[in-house]
Each structure stands twice: as structure tokens, then as C-alpha cells.
Amino acid sequence: MASDTNLTAIRAAARGDTGEKTVFKILLTISFCHLLNDTLQSLIPAIYPLLKNSFHLDFGQVGLIALTLQLTASILQPLVGLYTDRRPQPYSLAVGMGITLSGLLALALAPSYATVLAAAGLMGIGSAVFHPESSRVARMASGGQHGMAQSLFQVGGNAGSALGPLLAAFVLTKGQSSLAWFSFLAFFGIVLLANIGAWTKHHKSYSPKSIIADPARLAAMPPAHAHAALPTGKIALSLAILVALMFSKFFYLASLMSYYTFYLMAKFHVSIQSAQLHLFIFLGAVAAGTIIGGPVGDKFGRKYVIWVSILGVLPFTLLLPYSNLFWTSVLTVIIGLILASAFSAILVYAQELMPGRIGAVSGLFFGFAFGMGGIGAALLGKLVDLTSLNFVYHLCSFLPAIGILTSFLPNLEPAKTKLPAPQRSTV
């Protein structure tokens, strides 16, 4: 008869857990690498005004840069996740950062708009390679605290997104070529990610096939997940709702991340540097809010976090287009804090709907997030050209109303699986 210890290991492996304590050293390192990756990625939106002036672009062409960056990432991430689920690649993280480095250098030296698009595509590919495997690493090091781990991982990315505009405001004073200075961040990231790859390669959960158990005993075990009895149709509907919520969140964020600087400059006549600082404040609020969603979801359930973070932001988005500069800054901070808590909760909720597909689910949702950001930026850019920035911000203010769909999600409590009591010998 298989031992209870062996059964615990099997069940943990099925959930993607290792039965170990949370490895904060790895979590903090992968979060910091996420910061480096997203700092480099966020440099592109931060220099949109510079690129617009240098290459005489309209808003539609600016949106196409964002679309190229985000769409390459969104298409490739699920494919990368599916591949690494079947054939783990522990050193792919360092490779992804290397691709980002090449895109960064190409962007710094780009002589034409076409080269800018190609550089944005390379940076999107680097991001596509980085996110699925890094999300898996965060889960491996979580010690079962999946929400907390994903929030810590995400806050690194959000902090990096906030740092990009701030660094751009002070470092890129000499123009586009100044981007080359950021290559040192990419080199540092490659070194750290190579070390994480070595840790991942030797982690015991990296080869679940090494666990052996009695098939009869395993078959008698209850499901490892409280939602295991959900029919396929219900799971598909839940995933569709999560996708709709992601659309609401990231389409709205696209309006702020891509055009907030232009909005402030046009409506309040602030300088480019001042607008970039306001963007940094907003993205800093997003980074601060990200850490909330995961731990709260671990304790109270993901659905409640999703409900509050999407629908709860609606009153503030509706007020934003009517506010002066001071209240615009205040409201964007509130919006960033509330809206940011959604993603880690949505991601872990989806991972619990589809256990055993951590890379694929992570790649799908990271990819969808990038895709919605890129498509949103491109479509909103065209809409700005046809109408105005004010009209676009009025229109986007209603997007969080889609959060009402959260009511149709099933309640998935945090997995608190109890092993069956050992059978007493009758001999």
C-alpha cells in the first residue's frame, strides 16, 4: 500500500504544488526580473511623443507600434506555454531577455518607422518567452500560496511598467539613442535568469514523472480540487467570462498607458516631462494595488476580488473625464489601485479551473492581456484621429461595467484538500 507521504506528493504534484515552504529568494528574484523585463517593455509607450515627433507619426501609427509589441507577445505566449508544459525549458527565461535586449538596441538605433516596428516586434517576442515560464517558476516557489506568489510576481512587472516612464523622463533627454543605456539592465537580467534556470532544472517538481504510487489507491482518492466536478461546459463558460473581464480591464488600461500623456498635454497643457511623471504616478498605483489581489484571494476567494476590482472601479472611471488636473491625478491613482488587483486573482482562478496546464493558462492569459493592450491602443489611436481624446476617455469610462459578468462565475474556494484517513489493517 502506498504511504500517505507518497499520496500527498502525488496530490501536490497534480495541483502544481511541491509540499515545500515558500521559497522567497526565488520569488523575489523572479519578481525583480519581471521588473527588469517590464521596465524595458514600458520604455516604448514612454517614448511615444518622441517617436511621434521624430518620424512625424499620427495617432494611428503610434497605436500600430503598440499593436506590434503587444500582438507578437499575445500570439506567442500561449504557444510558448503549451510547449514548455510538455518540454520544460529552464533556460528559456535568459533567452527571452536576450531577445528583448536585441530589440532594445534595434529601437535605440532605428533609422525609420519600419525599423521601430521591427524592434517592437522583437521586444514582444522576448516578453512572450519570458512570461509563461516565469509564472510557472513563481508557482513552483509558492509553497502552495499561489495567489500571494502571483501577486508578488505581478507587482514586479507593474513596478517595472511604472519605472519605464520615470526613467524615460530623466534618462532619454538626449533622444532615442539614449535607450542603449538600458541594455545594462537586460544584461543583469540575463545573469539572474540563468541562475533561476539552474534552480528550476534541479527542483523536484520539475520532473513529476519520478513520483510512483499504487494506481488502485490513487483512483480511490477524492478530487484534488473543489471544482473538479464542474462540467466542461461550465469551465468553458467561466473561461469566456474571464476573457471578457480581461478585455474590460486591459482595454481600459490601454487608454491610460498609451494616451494618458497626450491627454494631459492636450487638456491641461502640461509639459512632456510632467505628463510622464503623471504616468509614473498612475503606474506606481497599479504596482501598489497588484500585491493586494493575490493574498486577499487566497483568504476570501478569487471571485470576490475579481468582482470588486472590475465593477468597483466604475464610479471612478465615470468621473475621470470631468475632472481637473488635481482630481485626474487622484482618480487615476484610485483606479490603478483597484483595477490592478484583478489580474493575479483572474490568473490563479483560471489555473484552478485547468489544473495541470499552468504554462498554457499563464501564456493564454498573459498573451490575451498583451493582445488586448495592443489592439486597444491601435483601435483607440484610430478613434482619437477620427474624434478626440476626450471622446475616447468618455467612451472607455463605461468599460468596467462588464464586471457584472462576475456574478456568473462559480465560487471556487481555495483548495483545502484533506487526505482520506489511512485504512486500518484488518489482519
Short mmCIF file of C-alpha atoms in Angstrom, two decimals:
data_model
loop_
_atom_site.label_atom_id
_atom_site.label_comp_id
_atom_site.label_asym_id
_atom_site.label_seq_id
_atom_site.Cartn_x
_atom_site.Cartn_y
_atom_site.Cartn_z
CA MET A 1 0.00 0.00 0.00
CA ALA A 2 1.31 3.46 -0.94
CA SER A 3 2.30 5.59 2.01
CA ASP A 4 0.36 8.72 2.98
CA THR A 5 3.51 10.73 2.30
CA ASN A 6 3.66 9.44 -1.26
CA LEU A 7 -0.03 10.15 -1.79
CA THR A 8 0.44 13.68 -0.52
CA ALA A 9 3.26 14.19 -3.02
CA ILE A 10 1.08 12.90 -5.87
CA ARG A 11 -1.79 15.16 -4.98
CA ALA A 12 0.54 18.12 -4.60
CA ALA A 13 2.07 17.38 -7.99
CA ALA A 14 -1.39 17.26 -9.55
CA ARG A 15 -2.09 20.74 -8.16
CA GLY A 16 1.32 22.06 -9.21
CA ASP A 17 2.50 22.24 -5.58
CA THR A 18 5.64 20.75 -4.14
CA GLY A 19 4.75 20.42 -0.48
CA GLU A 20 7.67 22.70 0.34
CA LYS A 21 7.85 26.02 2.10
CA THR A 22 7.60 29.22 0.10
CA VAL A 23 10.98 29.97 -1.47
CA PHE A 24 11.04 33.75 -1.09
CA LYS A 25 14.55 34.07 -2.51
CA ILE A 26 13.34 32.71 -5.85
CA LEU A 27 10.05 34.62 -5.69
CA LEU A 28 11.82 37.91 -5.06
CA THR A 29 14.37 37.22 -7.78
CA ILE A 30 11.79 36.31 -10.42
CA SER A 31 9.72 39.33 -9.37
CA PHE A 32 12.78 41.56 -9.79
CA CYS A 33 13.45 40.05 -13.20
CA HIS A 34 9.82 40.77 -14.07
CA LEU A 35 10.53 44.36 -13.02
CA LEU A 36 13.54 44.50 -15.37
CA ASN A 37 11.61 42.94 -18.25
CA ASP A 38 8.61 45.25 -17.95
CA THR A 39 10.78 48.32 -17.37
CA LEU A 40 12.33 47.68 -20.77
CA GLN A 41 8.93 46.95 -22.34
CA SER A 42 7.38 50.14 -20.92
CA LEU A 43 10.08 52.32 -22.44
CA ILE A 44 8.26 52.09 -25.78
CA PRO A 45 4.99 53.74 -24.61
CA ALA A 46 7.05 56.26 -22.63
CA ILE A 47 8.81 57.48 -25.78
CA TYR A 48 5.69 57.66 -27.98
CA PRO A 49 5.80 61.51 -28.01
CA LEU A 50 9.49 61.38 -29.00
CA LEU A 51 8.85 58.84 -31.78
CA LYS A 52 5.80 60.78 -32.96
CA ASN A 53 7.87 63.93 -33.41
CA SER A 54 10.96 62.18 -34.83
CA PHE A 55 9.12 60.18 -37.52
CA HIS A 56 6.13 62.55 -37.98
CA LEU A 57 3.57 59.92 -36.98
CA ASP A 58 -0.18 60.23 -36.50
CA PHE A 59 -2.01 58.57 -33.59
CA GLY A 60 -2.92 55.57 -35.73
CA GLN A 61 0.77 54.90 -36.44
CA VAL A 62 1.58 55.29 -32.74
CA GLY A 63 -1.12 52.72 -31.98
CA LEU A 64 0.40 50.38 -34.57
CA ILE A 65 3.68 50.37 -32.62
CA ALA A 66 1.79 49.27 -29.53
CA LEU A 67 -0.12 46.69 -31.57
CA THR A 68 3.11 45.22 -32.94
CA LEU A 69 4.65 45.00 -29.46
CA GLN A 70 1.60 43.50 -27.79
CA LEU A 71 0.34 41.28 -30.59
CA THR A 72 3.64 39.43 -31.06
CA ALA A 73 3.62 38.73 -27.34
CA SER A 74 -0.05 37.73 -27.21
CA ILE A 75 0.13 35.28 -30.12
CA LEU A 76 3.32 33.58 -28.99
CA GLN A 77 2.73 33.34 -25.23
CA PRO A 78 0.08 30.57 -25.29
CA LEU A 79 2.22 28.62 -27.77
CA VAL A 80 5.28 29.01 -25.57
CA GLY A 81 3.24 27.93 -22.54
CA LEU A 82 1.89 24.83 -24.30
CA TYR A 83 5.39 23.84 -25.44
CA THR A 84 7.00 24.30 -22.03
CA ASP A 85 4.18 22.34 -20.33
CA ARG A 86 5.31 19.35 -22.38
CA ARG A 87 9.02 20.12 -22.67
CA PRO A 88 10.19 22.40 -19.87
CA GLN A 89 12.94 24.81 -20.88
CA PRO A 90 14.53 26.18 -17.69
CA TYR A 91 16.96 28.47 -19.54
CA SER A 92 14.33 29.95 -21.87
CA LEU A 93 13.97 32.85 -19.43
CA ALA A 94 17.52 34.04 -20.11
CA VAL A 95 16.97 33.55 -23.86
CA GLY A 96 13.83 35.68 -23.72
CA MET A 97 15.70 38.51 -22.01
CA GLY A 98 18.38 38.25 -24.69
CA ILE A 99 15.77 38.72 -27.41
CA THR A 100 14.43 41.76 -25.55
CA LEU A 101 17.99 43.14 -25.44
CA SER A 102 18.33 42.84 -29.21
CA GLY A 103 15.00 44.63 -29.71
CA LEU A 104 16.04 47.41 -27.34
CA LEU A 105 19.29 48.05 -29.21
CA ALA A 106 17.44 47.98 -32.54
CA LEU A 107 14.97 50.56 -31.22
CA ALA A 108 17.79 52.81 -29.99
CA LEU A 109 19.39 52.84 -33.44
CA ALA A 110 16.21 52.69 -35.56
CA PRO A 111 16.56 54.96 -38.62
CA SER A 112 12.98 54.54 -39.84
CA TYR A 113 9.43 53.80 -38.73
CA ALA A 114 9.65 50.28 -40.19
CA THR A 115 12.70 49.57 -38.03
CA VAL A 116 10.82 50.83 -34.98
CA LEU A 117 8.04 48.32 -35.73
CA ALA A 118 10.59 45.51 -36.15
CA ALA A 119 12.26 46.44 -32.85
CA ALA A 120 8.88 46.49 -31.10
CA GLY A 121 8.19 43.02 -32.52
CA LEU A 122 11.48 41.67 -31.13
CA MET A 123 10.70 43.07 -27.68
CA GLY A 124 7.25 41.46 -27.88
CA ILE A 125 8.83 38.09 -28.69
CA GLY A 126 11.18 38.43 -25.72
CA SER A 127 8.24 39.13 -23.45
CA ALA A 128 6.33 36.14 -24.89
CA VAL A 129 9.20 33.81 -23.99
CA PHE A 130 9.63 35.33 -20.52
CA HIS A 131 6.12 35.38 -19.02
CA PRO A 132 4.76 31.78 -19.17
CA GLU A 133 7.88 30.14 -17.73
CA SER A 134 8.42 32.87 -15.13
CA SER A 135 4.82 32.47 -13.96
CA ARG A 136 5.47 28.73 -13.61
CA VAL A 137 8.61 29.46 -11.55
CA ALA A 138 6.56 31.71 -9.24
CA ARG A 139 4.04 28.90 -8.72
CA MET A 140 6.80 26.36 -8.09
CA ALA A 141 8.30 28.59 -5.40
CA SER A 142 4.92 29.49 -3.85
CA GLY A 143 4.75 26.67 -1.30
CA GLY A 144 1.00 26.47 -2.02
CA GLN A 145 0.35 30.21 -1.58
CA HIS A 146 -0.45 30.65 -5.24
CA GLY A 147 -2.26 33.98 -5.03
CA MET A 148 0.46 35.56 -2.92
CA ALA A 149 3.15 34.27 -5.27
CA GLN A 150 1.41 35.55 -8.39
CA SER A 151 0.79 38.94 -6.76
CA LEU A 152 4.44 39.22 -5.77
CA PHE A 153 5.44 38.21 -9.27
CA GLN A 154 2.99 40.68 -10.82
CA VAL A 155 3.98 43.58 -8.61
CA GLY A 156 7.47 43.33 -10.03
CA GLY A 157 6.08 43.72 -13.54
CA ASN A 158 3.82 46.61 -12.55
CA ALA A 159 6.68 48.35 -10.77
CA GLY A 160 8.75 47.96 -13.91
CA SER A 161 5.95 49.40 -16.03
CA ALA A 162 5.89 52.39 -13.69
CA LEU A 163 9.66 52.85 -13.73
CA GLY A 164 9.86 52.98 -17.52
CA PRO A 165 8.19 56.40 -17.93
CA LEU A 166 10.08 57.79 -14.92
CA LEU A 167 13.44 56.70 -16.29
CA ALA A 168 12.47 57.91 -19.74
CA ALA A 169 11.70 61.36 -18.33
CA PHE A 170 15.23 61.76 -16.97
CA VAL A 171 17.47 59.42 -19.00
CA LEU A 172 16.16 59.91 -22.54
CA THR A 173 16.85 63.63 -22.61
CA LYS A 174 19.33 63.15 -25.46
CA GLY A 175 16.86 61.39 -27.70
CA GLN A 176 16.13 57.93 -29.00
CA SER A 177 19.75 56.69 -28.93
CA SER A 178 19.79 57.06 -25.13
CA LEU A 179 17.77 53.83 -24.98
CA ALA A 180 21.04 51.93 -25.41
CA TRP A 181 21.95 52.71 -21.80
CA PHE A 182 19.17 50.37 -20.68
CA SER A 183 20.99 47.41 -22.22
CA PHE A 184 22.86 47.06 -18.91
CA LEU A 185 19.55 46.22 -17.21
CA ALA A 186 18.95 43.50 -19.78
CA PHE A 187 22.45 42.02 -19.25
CA PHE A 188 21.84 41.94 -15.49
CA GLY A 189 18.51 40.21 -16.07
CA ILE A 190 20.13 37.55 -18.25
CA VAL A 191 22.57 36.66 -15.44
CA LEU A 192 19.80 36.41 -12.81
CA LEU A 193 17.52 34.38 -15.09
CA ALA A 194 20.31 31.93 -15.90
CA ASN A 195 20.67 31.28 -12.15
CA ILE A 196 16.90 30.81 -11.82
CA GLY A 197 17.05 28.38 -14.73
CA ALA A 198 19.61 26.30 -12.82
CA TRP A 199 17.38 26.26 -9.71
CA THR A 200 14.34 25.32 -11.78
CA LYS A 201 16.17 22.49 -13.55
CA HIS A 202 17.05 20.83 -10.24
CA HIS A 203 13.73 21.45 -8.49
CA LYS A 204 11.97 18.20 -7.69
CA SER A 205 8.58 19.31 -9.08
CA TYR A 206 10.21 19.85 -12.47
CA SER A 207 10.04 16.10 -13.16
CA PRO A 208 6.69 14.86 -11.78
CA LYS A 209 7.15 11.52 -13.52
CA SER A 210 9.52 10.47 -10.73
CA ILE A 211 6.55 10.02 -8.35
CA ILE A 212 5.26 6.46 -8.16
CA ALA A 213 2.08 5.28 -6.47
CA ASP A 214 -0.36 2.42 -6.25
CA PRO A 215 -2.93 3.04 -9.05
CA ALA A 216 -5.79 1.48 -7.05
CA ARG A 217 -5.10 3.74 -4.07
CA LEU A 218 -4.77 6.78 -6.33
CA ALA A 219 -8.07 6.04 -8.09
CA ALA A 220 -9.87 5.90 -4.74
CA MET A 221 -8.71 9.39 -3.78
CA PRO A 222 -11.20 12.28 -3.92
CA PRO A 223 -10.53 15.10 -6.41
CA ALA A 224 -7.69 17.43 -5.56
CA HIS A 225 -9.76 20.49 -6.45
CA ALA A 226 -13.08 21.60 -5.07
CA HIS A 227 -14.19 22.43 -8.61
CA ALA A 228 -13.11 19.11 -10.17
CA ALA A 229 -16.77 18.09 -10.67
CA LEU A 230 -17.54 21.15 -12.83
CA PRO A 231 -18.72 20.08 -16.30
CA THR A 232 -16.65 21.05 -19.32
CA GLY A 233 -19.31 23.50 -20.48
CA LYS A 234 -19.23 25.32 -17.15
CA ILE A 235 -15.45 25.58 -17.26
CA ALA A 236 -15.63 26.91 -20.84
CA LEU A 237 -18.25 29.50 -19.82
CA SER A 238 -16.12 30.56 -16.85
CA LEU A 239 -13.08 31.00 -19.09
CA ALA A 240 -15.17 33.06 -21.53
CA ILE A 241 -16.28 35.33 -18.68
CA LEU A 242 -12.69 35.72 -17.50
CA VAL A 243 -11.69 36.68 -21.04
CA ALA A 244 -14.47 39.32 -21.13
CA LEU A 245 -13.27 40.72 -17.80
CA MET A 246 -9.71 40.81 -19.12
CA PHE A 247 -10.97 42.70 -22.16
CA SER A 248 -12.59 45.30 -19.90
CA LYS A 249 -9.51 45.69 -17.73
CA PHE A 250 -6.82 45.85 -20.39
CA PHE A 251 -8.76 47.84 -22.97
CA TYR A 252 -9.30 50.49 -20.32
CA LEU A 253 -5.67 50.34 -19.22
CA ALA A 254 -4.62 50.77 -22.86
CA SER A 255 -6.39 54.13 -22.93
CA LEU A 256 -4.28 55.29 -19.99
CA MET A 257 -0.94 53.63 -20.72
CA SER A 258 -0.80 54.66 -24.37
CA TYR A 259 -2.56 58.04 -24.44
CA TYR A 260 -2.57 59.40 -20.89
CA THR A 261 0.45 61.61 -21.61
CA PHE A 262 -1.23 63.03 -24.74
CA TYR A 263 -4.48 63.50 -22.82
CA LEU A 264 -2.77 65.52 -20.08
CA MET A 265 -0.79 67.59 -22.57
CA ALA A 266 -3.86 68.38 -24.67
CA LYS A 267 -6.36 69.04 -21.88
CA PHE A 268 -4.18 70.62 -19.20
CA HIS A 269 -1.24 71.92 -21.32
CA VAL A 270 1.45 70.26 -19.21
CA SER A 271 4.97 69.52 -20.48
CA ILE A 272 6.08 66.12 -21.80
CA GLN A 273 8.18 65.56 -18.67
CA SER A 274 5.26 66.45 -16.38
CA ALA A 275 2.96 64.11 -18.31
CA GLN A 276 5.49 61.28 -17.99
CA LEU A 277 5.67 61.87 -14.23
CA HIS A 278 1.87 61.67 -14.01
CA LEU A 279 2.02 58.40 -15.95
CA PHE A 280 4.62 57.14 -13.47
CA ILE A 281 2.29 58.01 -10.56
CA PHE A 282 -0.57 56.09 -12.17
CA LEU A 283 1.59 53.05 -12.94
CA GLY A 284 3.03 53.20 -9.42
CA ALA A 285 -0.52 52.92 -8.09
CA VAL A 286 -1.04 49.91 -10.36
CA ALA A 287 2.10 48.32 -8.90
CA ALA A 288 0.94 49.00 -5.34
CA GLY A 289 -2.53 47.61 -6.00
CA THR A 290 -1.27 44.41 -7.61
CA ILE A 291 0.00 42.93 -4.34
CA ILE A 292 -3.48 43.10 -2.81
CA GLY A 293 -5.40 40.78 -5.10
CA GLY A 294 -3.45 37.55 -4.60
CA PRO A 295 -3.30 37.30 -0.79
CA VAL A 296 -6.90 38.51 -0.41
CA GLY A 297 -7.97 35.93 -2.98
CA ASP A 298 -6.09 33.21 -1.06
CA LYS A 299 -8.05 34.11 2.06
CA PHE A 300 -11.53 35.05 0.83
CA GLY A 301 -11.76 33.58 -2.67
CA ARG A 302 -10.78 34.83 -6.12
CA LYS A 303 -14.32 35.67 -7.25
CA TYR A 304 -14.78 38.40 -4.65
CA VAL A 305 -11.51 40.07 -5.60
CA ILE A 306 -12.45 39.96 -9.29
CA TRP A 307 -15.89 41.40 -8.55
CA VAL A 308 -14.59 44.37 -6.56
CA SER A 309 -11.58 45.11 -8.76
CA ILE A 310 -13.50 45.30 -12.05
CA LEU A 311 -17.00 46.57 -11.26
CA GLY A 312 -15.86 48.51 -8.20
CA VAL A 313 -13.74 50.86 -10.30
CA LEU A 314 -16.71 52.01 -12.43
CA PRO A 315 -17.70 55.14 -10.41
CA PHE A 316 -14.15 56.47 -10.62
CA THR A 317 -13.74 55.87 -14.36
CA LEU A 318 -17.05 57.66 -14.98
CA LEU A 319 -15.83 60.71 -13.03
CA LEU A 320 -12.39 60.89 -14.67
CA PRO A 321 -13.30 62.71 -17.94
CA TYR A 322 -14.96 65.54 -16.00
CA SER A 323 -12.11 66.19 -13.54
CA ASN A 324 -9.46 68.92 -13.34
CA LEU A 325 -5.75 68.11 -13.26
CA PHE A 326 -5.60 67.52 -9.50
CA TRP A 327 -8.62 65.20 -9.41
CA THR A 328 -7.47 63.47 -12.58
CA SER A 329 -4.26 62.51 -10.76
CA VAL A 330 -6.20 61.39 -7.66
CA LEU A 331 -8.74 59.37 -9.62
CA THR A 332 -6.11 57.61 -11.73
CA VAL A 333 -4.33 56.55 -8.54
CA ILE A 334 -7.59 55.11 -7.15
CA ILE A 335 -8.35 53.42 -10.47
CA GLY A 336 -4.86 51.93 -10.62
CA LEU A 337 -5.03 50.61 -7.05
CA ILE A 338 -8.42 48.93 -7.51
CA LEU A 339 -8.08 47.67 -11.07
CA ALA A 340 -4.61 46.21 -10.52
CA SER A 341 -5.83 43.63 -8.01
CA ALA A 342 -7.79 41.79 -10.71
CA PHE A 343 -5.11 40.11 -12.79
CA SER A 344 -3.44 37.81 -10.25
CA ALA A 345 -6.89 36.73 -8.99
CA ILE A 346 -8.09 36.04 -12.55
CA LEU A 347 -4.91 34.13 -13.42
CA VAL A 348 -4.97 31.88 -10.35
CA TYR A 349 -8.73 31.34 -10.77
CA ALA A 350 -8.07 30.17 -14.35
CA GLN A 351 -5.18 27.95 -13.23
CA GLU A 352 -7.52 26.29 -10.72
CA LEU A 353 -10.11 25.75 -13.46
CA MET A 354 -7.50 23.94 -15.58
CA PRO A 355 -5.05 22.17 -13.22
CA GLY A 356 -2.01 20.69 -14.88
CA ARG A 357 -1.97 23.36 -17.60
CA ILE A 358 -0.07 26.06 -15.72
CA GLY A 359 2.13 27.14 -18.64
CA ALA A 360 -0.70 27.10 -21.18
CA VAL A 361 -3.10 29.02 -18.93
CA SER A 362 -0.42 31.54 -17.96
CA GLY A 363 0.59 32.01 -21.59
CA LEU A 364 -3.05 32.35 -22.69
CA PHE A 365 -3.93 35.00 -20.12
CA PHE A 366 -0.65 36.91 -20.32
CA GLY A 367 -0.95 36.74 -24.09
CA PHE A 368 -4.54 37.92 -24.04
CA ALA A 369 -3.56 40.76 -21.72
CA PHE A 370 -0.83 41.85 -24.14
CA GLY A 371 -3.13 41.39 -27.13
CA MET A 372 -5.91 43.47 -25.63
CA GLY A 373 -3.42 46.17 -24.74
CA GLY A 374 -2.07 46.26 -28.29
CA ILE A 375 -5.41 46.03 -30.08
CA GLY A 376 -6.87 48.57 -27.70
CA ALA A 377 -4.03 51.00 -28.32
CA ALA A 378 -4.33 50.64 -32.11
CA LEU A 379 -8.14 50.96 -32.23
CA LEU A 380 -8.22 53.79 -29.73
CA GLY A 381 -5.49 55.59 -31.69
CA LYS A 382 -7.60 55.44 -34.84
CA LEU A 383 -10.64 56.58 -32.86
CA VAL A 384 -8.67 59.54 -31.49
CA ASP A 385 -7.74 60.54 -35.05
CA LEU A 386 -11.43 60.38 -36.04
CA THR A 387 -12.85 62.05 -32.92
CA SER A 388 -10.84 63.36 -29.95
CA LEU A 389 -9.05 62.22 -26.82
CA ASN A 390 -11.92 63.49 -24.68
CA PHE A 391 -14.42 61.36 -26.60
CA VAL A 392 -12.26 58.25 -26.20
CA TYR A 393 -11.94 58.75 -22.44
CA HIS A 394 -15.69 59.24 -22.11
CA LEU A 395 -16.30 56.05 -24.08
CA CYS A 396 -13.77 53.94 -22.18
CA SER A 397 -15.16 55.05 -18.81
CA PHE A 398 -18.06 52.57 -19.25
CA LEU A 399 -15.85 49.50 -19.83
CA PRO A 400 -15.70 48.38 -16.16
CA ALA A 401 -19.47 47.80 -16.28
CA ILE A 402 -18.59 44.46 -17.90
CA GLY A 403 -17.60 43.41 -14.37
CA ILE A 404 -21.26 42.50 -13.74
CA LEU A 405 -20.48 39.21 -15.54
CA THR A 406 -18.53 38.13 -12.46
CA SER A 407 -21.84 37.11 -10.89
CA PHE A 408 -21.97 34.16 -13.31
CA LEU A 409 -18.64 32.70 -12.17
CA PRO A 410 -18.81 29.63 -9.90
CA ASN A 411 -17.44 30.03 -6.39
CA LEU A 412 -14.07 28.30 -6.21
CA GLU A 413 -12.84 28.24 -2.65
CA PRO A 414 -9.09 27.99 -2.09
CA ALA A 415 -8.13 24.36 -2.31
CA LYS A 416 -8.13 22.85 1.15
CA THR A 417 -7.82 19.21 0.32
CA LYS A 418 -7.96 16.64 3.08
CA LEU A 419 -6.37 13.29 2.57
CA PRO A 420 -8.55 10.26 3.28
CA ALA A 421 -7.86 8.64 6.63
CA PRO A 422 -5.45 5.73 6.36
CA GLN A 423 -7.24 2.37 6.31
CA ARG A 424 -6.60 0.23 9.32
CA SER A 425 -5.27 -3.16 8.74
CA THR A 426 -7.84 -5.96 9.31
CA VAL A 427 -5.13 -8.56 9.60
#
